[in-house]
Amino acid sequence: MVGIDEVARRAGVSTATVSRALSGRGHVAAATRERVEAAASELGYVVSASASSLATGRTRNIGVVVPFLNRWFYTSVIEGAQRRLMQYGYDLTLYNLSGVSNERGTVFEHFLLRQRVDAVIAVSLELSPDEVHSLHALGKPLVGVGGPIPGVPTLSIDDLAVSRLATEHLLSLGHTVIAHIGGDVDAEMSFHMPTNRRLGWEAALRDAGIDPRPDLYYPAVFTMESGYLAAKRMLGDPRLRPTAVVVASDEMAIGAILAARDMGLEVPRDISVVGIDDHELAPFFGLTTVAQFPEGQGEGAVELLMHELDQARGDDEATNVPLPFELVVRSSSARPRADRD
Amino acid sequence: MVGIDEVARRAGVSTATVSRALSGRGHVAAATRERVEAAASELGYVVSASASSLATGRTRNIGVVVPFLNRWFYTSVIEGAQRRLMQYGYDLTLYNLSGVSNERGTVFEHFLLRQRVDAVIAVSLELSPDEVHSLHALGKPLVGVGGPIPGVPTLSIDDLAVSRLATEHLLSLGHTVIAHIGGDVDAEMSFHMPTNRRLGWEAALRDAGIDPRPDLYYPAVFTMESGYLAAKRMLGDPRLRPTAVVVASDEMAIGAILAARDMGLEVPRDISVVGIDDHELAPFFGLTTVAQFPEGQGEGAVELLMHELDQARGDDEATNVPLPFELVVRSSSARPRADRD
DNA sequence: TTGAAAGCGCTAACAT
DNA sequence: ATGTTAGCGCTTTCAA
């Protein structure tokens, strides 16, 4: 392993100058810099990350914590974060809580805190005040993605506004009996995301002068199968005749579309379906949805972090950055049939 | 940040003893160890990863390189690897090649080689001899998952045997006109995985005394939509009347099932479908498939690596560890209708 | 602009 | 079983 002193010797300068020339910090004569760079590349020199970290106290490594991996949303966030981090010369260390049996305590104590990362991105994670505190105590910037964490700058869409938009889309098409398939309690995903999406549905209905009927709300978990089952319950109930349904995620919405097909119903003729996400499968199923952009969220989180790291523990404004979302109309939503009811 | 000497002082021992007590290396009296551990936890001490790395030359960090993230196979492998690494006290640094515009060279030169990882796991990646060489030159163990890399120990299923099994399942049910939807050239995924799966289909047919017809092979890429389109072509062609199809991945197979439905055909009555993977959606679609176990592959890769790291650059046996696979029969395959043809 | 040298916090000989 | 101490390879004052 060729070290800095070999480069120094070859370039005829001191190690300090090599360090300065290669890191870009401090002033180095252009000619000197070139000689150093030449020497470095001839020798195939790369700085030792650990030596550099030890000296500077910075690892150039960001920890990303996710509750699961096998979900489009998380991997998309990670992908965006990774791409942007690479541009900044940072590594991404992944912490997946789903595999951790003995509680996530391990992750926080033995990994994150081990001075292995300069900062952390928490994706859709409800961090306890203690966890937030210990990170802050260590001077580690922290940003959240996908849901607000008290006292922590967070990137997330306005879930209420998103499902309100989805609902209003259906209202504007002329639907009046609009159901909702959404997360049950705030289980699994933590956060109040499922609740907020339900509230958005209710709010849009009320604004349209329609009283949201509790029996038009179908709880489910965020999987295709669960959406399928919820839709079967919904479509099979002879008392309820929704002409449209707002579904809290695309995966569930796709399940709902498949349920309708299995029952011999046609989408959107017999039932309009609107999802939330713009999942990679949404175009294939012709799913109308409200797109969020998780890759962009990952990138944004990195930007925020880089900013904070620059500021040397600057103002922890704990702002909740609102994220863009966008209605994407495909073929799963249309005007209700005139001949119904 | 409390350091090792504070702990030493508090425990009334030398820093060397603290190091030994906490790392488990070297002999320490039980009583001493307890005192040290107490002192460490009272002070909230955790070793500095970079200092430790600098001193030992080991980072306790493994690089995992994947070509994409948004695919069930890769995330599953990562999940398995992550879980096992955590047990060993290692971190996982993720390198996702899909976002890298300026070639993966960057990843190798500026990241992997920067002495940031002790070893690397390459998932479904065809590494160039150069890349393999530079890793080896650095003394970094390397294991592959999902496809053989020359000169590198690799974990992968026997693709030929897997699709042979899928085909034999259909043959044993009485099918004789069996199509194949599979990867085109060895694009995208690199490796000869797609080709091998096609060869398995051909071999099984030949063994049954059936000549594999080239016009029963439908190239596609590994997405649901591509599988859907291939199936439409296949099922729409009036000249060909396959009663069954072996599909090279579950995602494509699901696309095929949906295509059949859209054409008013019934699975398995009109066409039997068998996939490969046991994707998380396979049960939902009732897909008969040959399961591989990517999480187990991730775990296995870690085991292999830990072994190599212990051996202090032991024998690079470059063994290709064959992995288990298993036929899972669900409702998408059945005997062909007696009244056909 | 450049160099000398003192750490950064830990580990591993080598002593005892 | 424990302590002493010389590094690990870089960065960064401080001087020149």
XYZ file of C-alpha atoms (C1' of nucleotides) in Angstrom:
714
model
C 0.000 0.000 0.000
C 1.685 3.160 -1.145
C 1.475 5.943 1.396
C 1.611 9.680 1.405
C 5.313 9.859 2.089
C 6.179 7.896 -0.988
C 4.216 10.375 -3.015
C 5.947 13.223 -1.203
C 9.350 11.790 -1.925
C 8.557 11.236 -5.570
C 7.178 14.732 -6.002
C 10.022 16.230 -4.026
C 7.789 17.895 -1.469
C 6.686 17.310 2.084
C 3.780 15.151 3.095
C 1.969 18.254 4.217
C 2.072 19.614 0.719
C 0.841 16.364 -0.722
C -2.054 16.438 1.650
C -2.850 20.002 0.739
C -2.488 19.438 -2.976
C -4.646 16.362 -3.045
C -7.349 17.507 -0.707
C -7.642 20.955 -2.191
C -7.394 22.555 1.214
C -4.760 25.201 1.659
C -2.745 26.905 -1.006
C -0.393 25.055 -3.246
C 1.421 26.399 -6.257
C -0.120 25.146 -9.459
C 3.131 23.599 -10.594
C 3.579 21.810 -7.298
C 0.054 20.520 -7.374
C 0.599 19.058 -10.790
C 3.748 17.324 -9.758
C 2.030 15.891 -6.750
C -0.931 14.720 -8.735
C 1.322 13.105 -11.263
C 3.309 11.331 -8.588
C 0.132 10.181 -6.868
C -1.417 8.732 -9.946
C 1.820 7.116 -11.084
C 2.049 5.363 -7.783
C -1.625 4.605 -7.692
C -1.934 6.349 -4.409
C -5.252 6.771 -2.653
C -5.570 8.190 0.820
C -6.197 5.821 3.655
C -9.719 6.452 4.755
C -9.072 5.500 8.334
C -5.933 7.577 8.699
C -7.698 10.517 7.200
C -10.705 10.007 9.401
C -8.597 9.720 12.478
C -6.852 12.949 11.694
C -9.905 14.928 10.671
C -12.613 13.328 12.696
C -14.762 12.887 9.611
C -15.482 9.607 7.925
C -17.047 10.726 4.672
C -19.609 8.103 5.290
C -23.322 8.499 5.832
C -25.535 6.007 7.589
C -28.925 5.345 6.045
C -31.427 3.584 8.260
C -34.487 1.923 6.795
C -37.199 -0.238 8.359
C -37.304 -2.579 5.374
C -35.487 -3.048 2.160
C -37.918 -4.968 0.005
C -40.124 -2.049 -0.816
C -40.058 0.238 -3.754
C -40.148 3.369 -1.656
C -37.112 2.582 0.440
C -34.922 1.312 -2.318
C -35.789 4.365 -4.364
C -34.823 6.691 -1.559
C -31.599 4.796 -1.090
C -30.846 4.914 -4.766
C -31.263 8.671 -4.866
C -29.216 9.185 -1.736
C -26.475 6.914 -2.947
C -26.177 8.625 -6.267
C -25.886 12.030 -4.721
C -23.526 10.892 -1.990
C -21.207 9.405 -4.528
C -21.004 12.752 -6.242
C -19.891 14.257 -2.975
C -17.355 11.515 -2.458
C -19.261 9.947 0.387
C -20.029 6.347 1.083
C -23.389 5.022 2.145
C -23.585 2.548 4.973
C -26.870 0.753 5.113
C -28.690 -0.182 8.290
C -31.716 -2.325 7.765
C -33.806 -2.651 10.880
C -35.992 -5.438 9.536
C -33.440 -8.114 10.203
C -32.630 -6.989 13.688
C -34.261 -9.296 16.146
C -32.923 -7.949 19.404
C -34.402 -4.565 18.909
C -32.909 -1.752 17.028
C -30.989 -0.709 20.096
C -28.087 -2.642 18.692
C -28.029 -0.616 15.557
C -27.908 2.626 17.351
C -25.498 1.739 20.070
C -23.068 -0.519 18.419
C -23.086 0.744 14.920
C -24.314 4.209 14.325
C -22.699 5.603 17.400
C -19.421 3.941 16.778
C -18.230 6.965 15.011
C -18.559 5.208 11.752
C -20.711 7.789 10.073
C -20.724 11.556 9.881
C -24.466 11.816 9.727
C -27.559 9.725 9.350
C -30.612 9.644 7.151
C -33.611 7.987 8.752
C -36.170 6.772 6.249
C -39.750 6.404 7.423
C -38.594 5.869 10.919
C -40.063 7.162 14.070
C -36.995 7.854 16.140
C -37.382 8.073 19.867
C -36.322 11.312 21.528
C -33.523 9.338 23.134
C -32.253 8.199 19.791
C -32.450 11.669 18.363
C -30.737 12.962 21.437
C -27.817 10.593 21.332
C -27.210 11.358 17.707
C -27.270 15.048 18.393
C -25.078 14.653 21.429
C -22.500 13.106 19.166
C -22.742 16.026 16.859
C -24.135 13.873 14.092
C -26.521 15.672 11.793
C -29.700 13.760 11.195
C -32.366 14.171 8.598
C -35.542 12.246 8.145
C -37.231 11.196 4.938
C -40.793 10.078 4.565
C -42.200 11.354 7.785
C -41.632 14.023 10.365
C -39.393 13.441 13.349
C -39.770 15.951 16.142
C -36.840 18.298 16.291
C -35.292 16.949 13.125
C -35.265 18.408 9.657
C -37.353 16.154 7.524
C -38.292 15.705 3.922
C -41.759 14.419 3.333
C -44.784 14.858 1.217
C -47.900 16.313 2.731
C -49.834 13.083 3.019
C -53.063 14.827 3.723
C -52.762 17.048 0.675
C -51.784 14.106 -1.480
C -54.828 12.012 -0.717
C -56.975 15.085 -0.847
C -55.735 15.604 -4.381
C -56.456 12.009 -5.286
C -59.959 12.345 -3.891
C -60.603 15.655 -5.565
C -59.594 14.147 -8.867
C -62.399 11.624 -8.463
C -64.847 14.239 -7.241
C -64.114 16.376 -10.249
C -64.883 13.432 -12.483
C -68.318 13.302 -10.940
C -67.929 10.584 -8.355
C -69.814 11.013 -5.132
C -69.520 7.644 -3.482
C -65.808 7.335 -2.965
C -64.281 4.692 -0.743
C -60.856 4.584 0.839
C -58.512 1.678 1.284
C -55.797 2.685 3.648
C -53.487 1.751 6.450
C -55.066 0.543 9.592
C -53.709 1.903 12.794
C -50.384 3.578 12.403
C -48.772 0.223 12.607
C -45.867 -1.007 10.576
C -44.849 2.183 8.873
C -45.075 4.136 12.079
C -45.710 7.779 11.478
C -49.150 9.015 10.950
C -48.910 8.603 7.228
C -51.846 6.179 6.964
C -53.976 8.348 9.194
C -53.114 11.487 7.317
C -54.030 9.901 4.043
C -57.362 8.942 5.450
C -57.888 12.439 6.769
C -57.146 13.850 3.327
C -59.840 11.671 1.848
C -62.294 12.786 4.491
C -61.393 16.434 4.125
C -61.863 16.418 0.374
C -65.254 14.780 0.732
C -66.389 17.240 3.371
C -65.254 20.142 1.270
C -67.467 18.762 -1.455
C -70.362 18.628 0.934
C -70.228 14.873 1.278
C -70.084 13.214 4.630
C -67.344 10.569 4.640
C -69.018 7.314 5.569
C -66.994 5.229 8.005
C -68.181 2.086 6.280
C -66.459 3.212 3.102
C -63.080 3.068 4.782
C -61.285 -0.227 4.408
C -58.234 -0.858 6.526
C -55.395 -2.853 5.038
C -51.665 -3.237 5.296
C -49.433 -1.914 2.586
C -49.180 -4.936 0.333
C -50.755 -5.921 -2.941
C -52.494 -8.874 -1.385
C -53.949 -6.833 1.413
C -55.246 -4.304 -1.098
C -56.742 -7.155 -3.055
C -58.565 -8.532 -0.046
C -59.805 -5.133 1.050
C -61.134 -4.456 -2.432
C -62.922 -7.784 -2.494
C -64.636 -6.947 0.748
C -65.520 -3.558 -0.586
C -66.773 -4.664 -3.987
C -68.580 -7.656 -2.621
C -70.643 -5.790 -0.095
C -74.131 -5.405 -1.541
C -74.948 -2.445 0.683
C -72.143 -0.219 -0.469
C -71.832 0.884 -4.016
C -68.758 3.051 -4.329
C -67.994 4.103 -7.877
C -64.445 4.983 -6.998
C -61.781 4.291 -4.423
C -58.761 6.176 -3.190
C -56.068 3.728 -2.181
C -53.236 4.765 0.107
C -50.517 3.106 -1.931
C -50.011 1.902 -5.469
C -49.232 -1.623 -4.427
C -52.560 -1.865 -2.650
C -54.243 -0.125 -5.568
C -52.899 -2.698 -7.990
C -54.257 -5.363 -5.687
C -57.610 -3.601 -5.866
C -57.544 -3.545 -9.661
C -56.827 -7.255 -9.728
C -59.653 -7.891 -7.277
C -62.073 -6.021 -9.507
C -60.966 -8.035 -12.515
C -61.372 -11.277 -10.628
C -64.922 -10.283 -9.820
C -65.688 -9.585 -13.427
C -65.756 -5.856 -12.903
C -64.107 -3.439 -15.221
C -61.781 -0.640 -14.215
C -62.630 2.181 -14.585
C -66.094 1.445 -15.952
C -67.373 -0.185 -12.791
C -64.926 1.258 -10.342
C -62.307 3.977 -10.616
C -59.092 3.387 -8.716
C -56.543 5.989 -7.708
C -53.324 5.164 -5.903
C -50.513 7.071 -4.274
C -46.816 6.672 -5.141
C -46.303 6.202 -8.833
C -44.782 2.842 -8.207
C -42.721 1.330 -11.003
C -45.606 -0.979 -11.814
C -48.187 1.800 -11.996
C -47.771 2.471 -15.726
C -48.090 -1.204 -16.527
C -51.419 -1.397 -14.733
C -52.588 1.913 -16.108
C -52.970 3.146 -12.579
C -53.937 6.747 -11.976
C -51.941 7.895 -9.006
C -50.426 10.787 -7.149
C -46.730 10.549 -7.751
C -44.184 11.203 -5.108
C -40.540 11.087 -6.014
C -38.593 9.027 -3.541
C -35.325 9.208 -5.431
C -35.560 12.946 -5.272
C -36.256 12.665 -1.597
C -33.074 10.688 -1.109
C -31.139 13.262 -3.068
C -32.706 16.078 -1.131
C -31.795 14.470 2.153
C -28.188 14.327 1.080
C -28.204 17.964 0.049
C -29.575 18.924 3.416
C -26.949 16.885 5.161
C -24.066 18.236 3.146
C -25.274 21.675 3.966
C -25.363 20.926 7.663
C -21.965 19.302 7.575
C -20.539 22.358 5.925
C -22.012 24.644 8.488
C -20.141 22.780 11.168
C -23.199 22.098 13.218
C -25.087 25.084 12.109
C -28.607 25.981 12.868
C -30.663 22.909 13.336
C -33.679 24.530 11.910
C -35.701 21.356 12.095
C -37.606 22.533 9.126
C -39.960 20.158 7.531
C -39.291 20.529 3.858
C -42.465 19.934 1.858
C -41.959 17.786 -1.178
C -43.519 17.916 -4.603
C -46.228 15.534 -5.683
C -48.171 15.279 -8.858
C -51.354 13.753 -10.140
C -50.680 11.255 -12.908
C -53.848 10.313 -14.709
C -53.842 6.984 -16.444
C -56.622 4.630 -17.345
C -57.883 3.467 -13.976
C -60.014 6.533 -13.364
C -62.889 7.944 -15.387
C -66.314 9.460 -15.011
C -68.802 7.231 -13.275
C -71.244 5.408 -15.489
C -74.374 7.413 -16.049
C -76.596 4.388 -15.753
C -75.614 3.399 -12.274
C -77.769 3.712 -9.230
C -15.849 11.889 22.889
C -14.521 9.758 25.687
C -11.398 7.862 24.746
C -9.680 4.717 25.766
C -7.388 6.366 28.262
C -10.243 7.763 30.253
C -11.600 4.302 30.561
C -8.173 3.034 31.513
C -7.841 5.634 34.221
C -11.249 4.930 35.617
C -10.663 1.203 35.664
C -7.194 1.647 37.057
C -5.475 -0.228 34.265
C -3.473 0.578 31.147
C -4.966 1.350 27.795
C -3.597 -1.893 26.475
C -5.628 -3.801 28.994
C -8.719 -1.875 28.116
C -8.178 -2.719 24.484
C -7.678 -6.351 25.304
C -10.619 -6.542 27.659
C -13.016 -4.913 25.262
C -11.912 -6.617 22.088
C -11.620 -10.039 23.613
C -8.170 -10.520 22.159
C -5.448 -11.483 24.605
C -5.845 -12.658 28.155
C -7.400 -10.513 30.812
C -8.345 -11.544 34.306
C -12.065 -11.892 34.703
C -12.152 -9.336 37.483
C -10.195 -6.847 35.431
C -12.413 -7.340 32.439
C -15.449 -6.632 34.522
C -13.981 -3.466 35.909
C -13.061 -2.310 32.443
C -16.449 -3.102 31.042
C -18.105 -1.265 33.865
C -15.924 1.769 33.378
C -16.544 1.725 29.643
C -20.276 1.562 29.913
C -20.402 4.149 32.663
C -18.512 6.519 30.452
C -20.454 5.505 27.393
C -17.260 4.610 25.652
C -17.191 3.088 22.203
C -14.020 2.501 20.252
C -13.197 4.896 17.483
C -13.641 2.948 14.310
C -11.038 4.920 12.419
C -8.400 4.710 15.116
C -8.989 1.032 15.428
C -8.867 0.585 11.677
C -5.701 2.546 11.368
C -4.025 0.437 14.011
C -5.265 -2.921 12.784
C -5.641 -2.350 9.108
C -9.160 -3.734 9.217
C -12.289 -1.714 8.852
C -14.942 -4.208 9.858
C -16.810 -3.023 6.862
C -17.850 -4.982 3.794
C -18.641 -3.475 0.426
C -21.624 -4.870 -1.423
C -21.844 -4.012 -5.087
C -25.093 -4.400 -6.986
C -26.077 -3.457 -10.527
C -29.531 -2.258 -9.428
C -31.396 -1.833 -6.247
C -35.009 -1.900 -7.303
C -35.252 -5.595 -7.774
C -36.408 -8.230 -5.428
C -33.365 -10.408 -5.944
C -30.797 -7.786 -5.054
C -32.553 -6.387 -2.049
C -33.065 -9.876 -0.761
C -29.408 -10.703 -1.105
C -28.520 -7.475 0.633
C -30.955 -8.137 3.413
C -29.446 -11.526 4.061
C -25.903 -10.225 3.923
C -26.710 -7.294 6.164
C -28.319 -9.466 8.804
C -25.401 -11.809 8.970
C -22.803 -9.054 8.868
C -24.431 -7.342 11.784
C -24.085 -10.501 13.789
C -20.392 -10.441 13.072
C -20.185 -6.793 14.028
C -19.555 -5.648 10.498
C -21.053 -2.781 8.604
C -22.334 -2.970 5.062
C -21.414 -0.267 2.612
C -23.586 -0.245 -0.436
C -22.388 0.469 -3.944
C -25.115 0.737 -6.511
C -23.806 0.795 -10.027
C -27.084 1.797 -11.623
C -26.740 5.420 -10.693
C -23.182 5.741 -11.843
C -23.086 7.564 -15.104
C -19.376 7.834 -15.684
C -18.854 4.141 -15.648
C -18.306 1.987 -12.708
C -14.621 2.769 -12.827
C -15.313 5.435 -10.268
C -16.742 2.993 -7.851
C -13.778 0.743 -8.018
C -11.057 3.301 -8.014
C -12.336 5.956 -5.743
C -14.418 3.990 -3.357
C -13.798 0.342 -3.065
C -10.086 0.672 -3.328
C -9.883 3.453 -0.861
C -9.316 1.017 1.872
C -12.787 1.543 3.101
C -13.790 -2.072 3.104
C -12.169 -5.327 4.146
C -13.805 -7.332 1.424
C -16.438 -7.118 -1.236
C -19.484 -9.032 -2.278
C -20.358 -8.629 -5.939
C -23.967 -9.431 -6.732
C -24.799 -10.520 -10.269
C -21.867 -8.647 -11.571
C -19.501 -9.638 -14.245
C -16.238 -8.265 -12.940
C -13.458 -7.696 -15.399
C -10.203 -9.538 -14.772
C -8.679 -6.146 -14.055
C -11.201 -5.417 -11.394
C -10.750 -8.799 -9.838
C -7.037 -8.328 -10.018
C -6.948 -4.979 -8.314
C -9.099 -6.259 -5.517
C -6.858 -9.239 -5.038
C -3.767 -7.088 -5.262
C -5.104 -5.159 -2.339
C -5.625 -8.315 -0.417
C -9.351 -7.834 -0.407
C -11.311 -11.054 -0.400
C -14.050 -11.072 -2.965
C -17.024 -13.319 -3.356
C -19.659 -13.307 -6.013
C -23.347 -14.004 -5.677
C -25.722 -14.832 -8.475
C -23.280 -15.751 -11.156
C -19.799 -17.109 -11.555
C -16.812 -14.812 -11.736
C -13.649 -16.427 -13.053
C -11.154 -16.973 -10.305
C -13.526 -15.909 -7.594
C -15.495 -17.999 -5.128
C -19.102 -17.606 -6.033
C -22.464 -18.583 -4.750
C -25.038 -19.270 -7.376
C -27.776 -21.601 -8.346
C -27.297 -23.922 -11.247
C -29.426 -22.029 -13.733
C -29.481 -24.845 -16.184
C -30.624 -27.341 -13.584
C -33.241 -24.940 -12.306
C -34.978 -24.422 -15.597
C -34.575 -28.060 -16.407
C -36.500 -28.806 -13.235
C -39.208 -26.319 -14.165
C -39.501 -27.911 -17.587
C -39.515 -31.447 -16.255
C -42.314 -30.508 -13.915
C -44.410 -29.591 -16.941
C -43.331 -32.638 -18.883
C -44.307 -34.863 -15.994
C -47.749 -33.302 -16.004
C -48.109 -34.433 -19.575
C -47.241 -31.284 -21.488
C -45.394 -31.739 -24.726
C -45.589 -28.320 -26.335
C -43.710 -26.190 -23.871
C -42.593 -22.684 -24.679
C -39.930 -20.581 -23.023
C -39.927 -16.900 -22.204
C -36.453 -15.886 -21.277
C -33.732 -13.337 -21.387
C -32.583 -12.231 -24.746
C -28.901 -11.914 -25.260
C -26.953 -11.894 -22.060
C -27.690 -8.239 -21.742
C -28.509 -6.347 -18.624
C -27.898 -8.996 -16.031
C -24.638 -9.926 -17.614
C -23.656 -13.476 -16.872
C -24.978 -16.281 -18.885
C -27.911 -16.727 -16.619
C -30.523 -16.155 -19.311
C -28.750 -18.421 -21.738
C -28.330 -21.142 -19.171
C -31.984 -21.051 -18.331
C -32.814 -21.464 -21.965
C -30.385 -24.337 -22.261
C -32.030 -26.048 -19.321
C -35.373 -25.849 -21.049
C -33.889 -27.287 -24.225
C -32.048 -30.031 -22.403
C -35.149 -31.183 -20.553
C -37.125 -31.303 -23.774
C -34.449 -33.249 -25.573
C -34.191 -35.726 -22.751
C -37.895 -36.277 -23.176
C -37.384 -36.914 -26.839
C -38.839 -33.600 -27.880
C -36.988 -31.285 -30.164
C -37.027 -27.745 -28.737
C -38.574 -25.542 -31.379
C -36.821 -22.209 -31.793
C -40.142 -20.545 -32.477
C -41.294 -21.494 -29.003
C -38.597 -19.375 -27.428
C -39.637 -15.814 -26.667
C -36.960 -13.329 -25.732
C -37.805 -10.660 -23.178
C -36.155 -8.541 -20.563
C -36.649 -9.272 -16.922
C -39.695 -7.158 -16.154
C -43.349 -7.866 -15.661
C -44.291 -5.829 -18.659
C -41.834 -7.532 -20.934
C -43.129 -10.899 -19.794
C -46.629 -9.690 -20.495
C -45.759 -8.639 -24.012
C -43.870 -11.808 -24.778
C -46.799 -13.866 -23.558
C -49.200 -11.901 -25.727
C -47.087 -12.626 -28.747
C -46.902 -16.238 -27.790
C -50.571 -16.750 -27.012
C -51.712 -14.720 -29.955
C -49.824 -16.645 -32.555
C -52.278 -18.985 -34.265
C -49.556 -21.309 -35.488
C -48.165 -22.164 -32.096
C -50.239 -23.823 -29.487
C -48.076 -24.304 -26.410
C -49.947 -25.723 -23.450
C -47.303 -24.582 -21.034
C -44.500 -22.104 -20.692
C -41.347 -21.963 -18.621
C -40.554 -18.368 -17.770
C -37.081 -17.335 -16.699
C -38.220 -15.167 -13.815
C -41.277 -14.798 -11.640
C -41.806 -11.173 -12.553
C -42.018 -12.093 -16.214
C -44.156 -15.087 -15.336
C -46.629 -12.882 -13.517
C -46.740 -10.696 -16.585
C -47.504 -13.809 -18.610
C -50.350 -14.780 -16.305
C -51.839 -11.308 -16.647
C -51.497 -11.486 -20.415
C -53.361 -14.757 -20.482
C -56.160 -13.297 -18.364
C -56.407 -10.279 -20.589
C -56.876 -12.583 -23.534
C -59.636 -14.430 -21.805
C -57.521 -17.489 -21.249
C -57.437 -19.343 -18.016
C -54.326 -20.375 -16.147
C -53.637 -23.232 -15.861
C -56.571 -24.569 -17.887
C -55.464 -23.009 -21.138
C -51.839 -22.484 -20.351
C -49.614 -23.616 -17.512
C -47.032 -21.139 -16.304
C -43.922 -21.876 -14.297
C -41.527 -19.215 -13.096
C -38.150 -19.090 -11.426
C -37.377 -17.250 -8.185
C -40.215 -17.533 -5.718
C -40.643 -13.799 -5.750
C -42.590 -12.266 -2.903
C -45.578 -11.865 -5.226
C -45.533 -15.468 -6.410
C -47.878 -16.771 -3.707
C -50.367 -14.020 -4.407
C -50.540 -14.982 -8.056
C -50.550 -18.671 -7.317
C -47.430 -19.020 -9.388
C -45.705 -22.356 -9.601
C -42.016 -21.649 -9.528
C -38.569 -22.920 -8.738
C -37.511 -21.114 -5.601
C -34.073 -19.798 -5.044
C -33.229 -18.229 -1.738
C -31.452 -14.934 -2.232
C -31.388 -14.036 1.432
C -29.623 -17.272 2.101
C -27.229 -16.416 -0.692
C -26.407 -13.136 0.995
C -25.843 -14.897 4.271
C -23.727 -17.528 2.610
C -21.563 -14.915 0.971
C -20.876 -13.372 4.353
C -19.967 -16.714 5.835
C -17.531 -17.335 3.037
C -15.997 -13.934 3.509
C -15.651 -14.226 7.240
C -13.926 -17.507 6.690
C -11.509 -15.969 4.238
C -10.839 -13.031 6.497
C -10.041 -15.381 9.346
C -7.638 -17.366 7.275
C -5.629 -14.253 6.671
C -5.785 -14.572 2.919
C -6.105 -18.275 2.893
C -6.543 -20.494 -0.049
C -8.554 -18.743 -2.677
C -10.187 -21.898 -3.756
C -12.421 -20.104 -6.205
C -14.978 -22.721 -5.585
C -18.350 -22.209 -7.059
C -20.690 -23.152 -4.276
C -23.879 -24.627 -5.698
C -26.992 -23.357 -4.020
C -30.243 -25.061 -3.160
C -33.381 -24.595 -5.189
C -36.776 -26.108 -4.868
C -39.873 -26.614 -6.947
C -42.870 -24.869 -5.409
C -46.084 -26.021 -7.018
C -48.966 -23.622 -6.799
C -51.994 -23.173 -8.981
C -50.506 -21.951 -12.252
C -49.528 -25.374 -13.477
C -51.664 -28.413 -14.118
C -52.182 -31.231 -16.587
C -52.964 -30.089 -20.078
C -56.600 -30.238 -21.104
C -57.433 -33.528 -22.652
C -59.599 -31.960 -25.328
C -56.963 -29.784 -26.868
C -55.472 -30.311 -30.265
C 3.867 28.673 -0.617
C 6.072 25.088 1.871
C 8.069 22.208 5.728
C 8.517 20.214 10.526
C 6.317 17.968 13.787
C 2.678 17.099 16.928
C -1.088 14.665 17.338
C -5.762 11.855 16.020
C -7.130 7.089 19.353
C -6.151 2.763 19.149
C -3.457 -1.944 18.822
C 0.249 -5.170 19.259
C 4.822 -6.270 20.092
C 7.771 -6.642 23.650
C 8.711 -6.434 28.562
C 7.799 -7.481 32.986
C -1.935 -11.033 33.446
C -0.678 -6.446 32.709
C 2.063 -2.281 31.365
C 5.144 0.436 28.062
C 5.584 2.140 23.888
C 6.152 2.455 19.085
C 3.669 2.947 15.405
C -0.821 2.926 11.952
C -1.047 7.214 7.788
C -2.815 11.210 7.568
C -3.929 16.469 8.698
C -2.933 20.741 10.558
C -1.102 24.116 13.361
C 2.983 26.820 13.676
C 7.214 28.544 11.663
C 9.856 29.839 8.082
